[in-house]
Amino acid sequence: FDGWYVGAWPHMFTAVRYVTGLHAGQTLLERPFSCSDYAGFCQLQPLVRAVCPFTCGCHDPLSGLLWTSPAQGCPIKCREGRLQHRRGRPCVDMHTVNMSAWGTYWTTLGDFWTADLANPAQERVVMAFVRRKIAGGCANEELLPFANVSDCDDRNPFFTVNGLSAIVPFCAARCCQGANPPEDCPTTCHPSIASPLR
């Protein structure tokens, strides 16, 4: 899938090079395109996610990727992979301390959230919250400041409008309780509603 664009739209590789600045100006003959070169741009560039979805982790709910929707670059085919990945996973909270994907998720969310804040005090509140979330893992049930939204609620407009993923794959036991669990819950959390893929 990562090489799908080669035959269909080779100009997409050039576009990725220019949008990231990495290897810009070099032709594909001079330097063949490799998605691994652009892995560091996955969180911030929808075009990189579209061209290199496997490298970016669009298919893996535990990749730490903040933006996973088709509108934000992850191909719709990856959604099926994300849903398949949840089958059979235990309904437990992961030990996220020292888990790089957890830290990446929260750091990226903090950077995204503070990018448009003009108030330094609000920025400090958000970044302190992010540090607490990284350190506290799934046990930290604090609501997102200012938005007053649970980090489990992937159907909340804060997540849907921005094309963001929630922490459900990391914190299944905490997030997947109740009669109307989020879509990313492992099927083991609610076996009665587990089939077929929702």
Tab-separated table of C-alpha atoms in Angstrom:
chain	number	residue	atom	x	y	z
A	1	PHE	CA	0.000	0.000	0.000
A	2	ASP	CA	2.859	2.403	0.768
A	3	GLY	CA	3.964	2.093	-2.857
A	4	TRP	CA	0.479	2.343	-4.328
A	5	TYR	CA	1.070	5.864	-5.619
A	6	VAL	CA	4.205	4.928	-7.602
A	7	GLY	CA	2.372	3.851	-10.716
A	8	ALA	CA	-0.709	6.004	-10.369
A	9	TRP	CA	0.583	9.378	-9.208
A	10	PRO	CA	4.367	9.742	-9.114
A	11	HIS	CA	3.965	13.500	-8.634
A	12	MET	CA	2.702	12.784	-5.107
A	13	PHE	CA	6.240	11.831	-4.091
A	14	THR	CA	7.527	15.171	-5.313
A	15	ALA	CA	4.731	16.908	-3.413
A	16	VAL	CA	5.723	15.090	-0.202
A	17	ARG	CA	9.316	16.197	-0.719
A	18	TYR	CA	8.318	19.820	-1.098
A	19	VAL	CA	5.768	19.924	1.727
A	20	THR	CA	8.319	18.432	4.152
A	21	GLY	CA	11.426	20.044	2.671
A	22	LEU	CA	13.233	16.681	2.839
A	23	HIS	CA	15.014	15.814	-0.420
A	24	ALA	CA	13.147	18.657	-2.158
A	25	GLY	CA	14.483	19.299	-5.630
A	26	GLN	CA	15.757	15.758	-6.137
A	27	THR	CA	14.153	13.561	-8.752
A	28	LEU	CA	13.015	10.016	-8.076
A	29	LEU	CA	15.911	8.840	-10.241
A	30	GLU	CA	18.440	10.800	-8.194
A	31	ARG	CA	17.023	9.611	-4.889
A	32	PRO	CA	14.342	6.912	-4.880
A	33	PHE	CA	11.433	7.645	-2.575
A	34	SER	CA	11.334	5.784	0.731
A	35	CYS	CA	8.494	6.253	3.192
A	36	SER	CA	10.867	5.512	6.068
A	37	ASP	CA	12.654	8.798	5.293
A	38	TYR	CA	9.414	10.669	6.054
A	39	ALA	CA	8.257	8.832	9.206
A	40	GLY	CA	9.098	11.879	11.316
A	41	PHE	CA	6.518	13.913	9.390
A	42	CYS	CA	3.587	11.510	9.884
A	43	GLN	CA	2.004	13.351	12.800
A	44	LEU	CA	1.932	16.757	11.133
A	45	GLN	CA	1.523	16.197	7.390
A	46	PRO	CA	-1.698	14.693	5.967
A	47	LEU	CA	-0.007	14.201	2.599
A	48	VAL	CA	2.665	12.008	4.206
A	49	ARG	CA	-0.075	9.934	5.871
A	50	ALA	CA	-1.842	9.564	2.513
A	51	VAL	CA	1.285	8.454	0.648
A	52	CYS	CA	2.835	6.382	3.477
A	53	PRO	CA	-0.088	5.075	5.564
A	54	PHE	CA	1.628	1.919	6.859
A	55	THR	CA	4.805	3.735	7.785
A	56	CYS	CA	2.713	6.330	9.610
A	57	GLY	CA	0.606	3.742	11.432
A	58	CYS	CA	-2.776	4.626	9.950
A	59	HIS	CA	-3.762	0.956	10.229
A	60	ASP	CA	-2.530	0.499	13.818
A	61	PRO	CA	-4.628	1.914	16.672
A	62	LEU	CA	-1.575	1.703	18.975
A	63	SER	CA	0.748	3.694	16.715
A	64	GLY	CA	0.192	6.910	18.663
A	65	LEU	CA	-0.975	8.669	15.504
A	66	LEU	CA	-3.223	11.572	16.454
A	67	TRP	CA	-4.924	12.035	13.070
A	68	THR	CA	-6.355	8.820	11.644
A	69	SER	CA	-9.404	9.883	9.628
A	70	PRO	CA	-9.534	9.889	5.815
A	71	ALA	CA	-10.111	13.653	5.901
A	72	GLN	CA	-6.739	13.963	7.650
A	73	GLY	CA	-4.803	11.800	5.187
A	74	CYS	CA	-5.190	8.216	6.393
A	75	PRO	CA	-6.773	6.228	3.538
A	76	ILE	CA	-10.182	4.735	4.222
A	77	LYS	CA	-8.725	1.257	3.628
A	78	CYS	CA	-6.744	1.685	6.840
A	79	ARG	CA	-9.932	2.024	8.866
A	80	GLU	CA	-10.679	-1.647	8.287
A	81	GLY	CA	-7.183	-2.511	9.511
A	82	ARG	CA	-7.733	-0.463	12.667
A	83	LEU	CA	-11.033	-2.223	13.315
A	84	GLN	CA	-9.541	-5.680	12.623
A	85	HIS	CA	-6.681	-4.929	15.001
A	86	ARG	CA	-9.104	-4.452	17.875
A	87	ARG	CA	-10.617	-7.932	17.532
A	88	GLY	CA	-9.558	-10.181	20.330
A	89	ARG	CA	-7.481	-7.564	22.147
A	90	PRO	CA	-7.948	-7.827	25.877
A	91	CYS	CA	-10.227	-5.304	27.511
A	92	VAL	CA	-7.504	-3.879	29.743
A	93	ASP	CA	-5.681	-0.611	30.199
A	94	MET	CA	-2.143	-0.740	28.855
A	95	HIS	CA	0.895	0.160	30.929
A	96	THR	CA	1.660	3.346	29.040
A	97	VAL	CA	4.581	4.611	31.129
A	98	ASN	CA	7.660	4.583	28.877
A	99	MET	CA	5.499	3.696	25.856
A	100	SER	CA	6.716	5.969	23.066
A	101	ALA	CA	3.409	5.890	21.151
A	102	TRP	CA	1.577	7.186	24.248
A	103	GLY	CA	4.024	10.044	24.680
A	104	THR	CA	3.916	10.852	20.975
A	105	TYR	CA	0.116	10.976	20.992
A	106	TRP	CA	-0.045	13.408	23.923
A	107	THR	CA	2.871	15.565	22.814
A	108	THR	CA	1.328	15.956	19.362
A	109	LEU	CA	-2.091	16.747	20.847
A	110	GLY	CA	-0.498	19.389	23.071
A	111	ASP	CA	1.365	20.945	20.144
A	112	PHE	CA	-1.793	20.945	18.014
A	113	TRP	CA	-3.883	22.424	20.805
A	114	THR	CA	-1.458	25.202	21.713
A	115	ALA	CA	-0.620	26.201	18.134
A	116	ASP	CA	-3.488	28.692	18.015
A	117	LEU	CA	-3.487	29.806	21.640
A	118	ALA	CA	-2.499	33.438	22.031
A	119	ASN	CA	-2.662	33.304	25.815
A	120	PRO	CA	0.589	31.996	27.387
A	121	ALA	CA	-1.277	31.077	30.592
A	122	GLN	CA	-3.641	28.803	28.644
A	123	GLU	CA	-0.683	27.264	26.835
A	124	ARG	CA	0.954	26.460	30.186
A	125	VAL	CA	-2.292	24.854	31.409
A	126	VAL	CA	-2.476	22.626	28.321
A	127	MET	CA	1.185	21.600	28.445
A	128	ALA	CA	0.981	20.815	32.188
A	129	PHE	CA	-2.101	18.712	31.449
A	130	VAL	CA	-0.202	16.856	28.693
A	131	ARG	CA	2.695	16.112	31.063
A	132	ARG	CA	0.254	14.751	33.662
A	133	LYS	CA	-1.437	12.569	31.044
A	134	ILE	CA	1.880	11.146	29.841
A	135	ALA	CA	3.014	10.418	33.404
A	136	GLY	CA	-0.347	9.197	34.715
A	137	GLY	CA	-1.289	6.900	31.862
A	138	CYS	CA	-4.774	5.465	31.695
A	139	ALA	CA	-5.348	6.084	35.408
A	140	ASN	CA	-5.456	9.846	34.776
A	141	GLU	CA	-9.132	10.548	34.087
A	142	GLU	CA	-8.786	14.341	33.887
A	143	LEU	CA	-11.028	15.978	31.311
A	144	LEU	CA	-9.395	17.983	28.539
A	145	PRO	CA	-9.027	21.543	29.847
A	146	PHE	CA	-11.216	24.263	28.329
A	147	ALA	CA	-13.094	21.686	26.220
A	148	ASN	CA	-14.223	19.698	29.304
A	149	VAL	CA	-14.197	16.499	27.232
A	150	SER	CA	-13.087	12.972	28.092
A	151	ASP	CA	-10.064	11.709	26.177
A	152	CYS	CA	-12.067	8.500	25.614
A	153	ASP	CA	-14.956	10.150	23.790
A	154	ASP	CA	-14.040	9.735	20.119
A	155	ARG	CA	-17.531	10.878	19.090
A	156	ASN	CA	-17.226	14.285	20.735
A	157	PRO	CA	-17.001	17.181	18.245
A	158	PHE	CA	-13.574	18.127	19.642
A	159	PHE	CA	-12.270	14.857	18.185
A	160	THR	CA	-14.539	14.445	15.147
A	161	VAL	CA	-14.281	18.007	13.806
A	162	ASN	CA	-10.489	17.938	14.064
A	163	GLY	CA	-10.185	14.358	12.766
A	164	LEU	CA	-8.446	13.253	15.975
A	165	SER	CA	-8.289	9.789	17.462
A	166	ALA	CA	-9.075	9.196	21.139
A	167	ILE	CA	-7.071	7.084	23.618
A	168	VAL	CA	-9.474	4.126	23.526
A	169	PRO	CA	-6.955	1.591	22.106
A	170	PHE	CA	-4.563	2.324	24.976
A	171	CYS	CA	-7.158	2.500	27.771
A	172	ALA	CA	-9.856	-0.012	26.862
A	173	ALA	CA	-10.904	-0.920	30.413
A	174	ARG	CA	-11.421	2.730	31.350
A	175	CYS	CA	-12.939	3.914	28.073
A	176	CYS	CA	-15.127	0.994	27.035
A	177	GLN	CA	-17.612	0.927	29.890
A	178	GLY	CA	-21.331	1.532	29.527
A	179	ALA	CA	-24.014	0.748	26.987
A	180	ASN	CA	-22.653	2.879	24.139
A	181	PRO	CA	-18.883	2.291	24.002
A	182	PRO	CA	-16.605	4.089	21.538
A	183	GLU	CA	-16.018	2.426	18.181
A	184	ASP	CA	-12.349	1.599	18.819
A	185	CYS	CA	-13.148	-0.628	21.813
A	186	PRO	CA	-11.824	-4.189	21.614
A	187	THR	CA	-14.617	-6.660	20.939
A	188	THR	CA	-13.729	-8.422	24.208
A	189	CYS	CA	-15.062	-5.440	26.163
A	190	HIS	CA	-18.611	-5.957	24.904
A	191	PRO	CA	-18.883	-9.406	23.290
A	192	SER	CA	-22.661	-9.061	22.918
A	193	ILE	CA	-22.226	-6.174	20.466
A	194	ALA	CA	-18.962	-7.343	18.943
A	195	SER	CA	-20.170	-8.773	15.680
A	196	PRO	CA	-19.925	-7.772	12.965
A	197	LEU	CA	-17.449	-4.912	12.871
A	198	ARG	CA	-19.265	-1.757	13.814
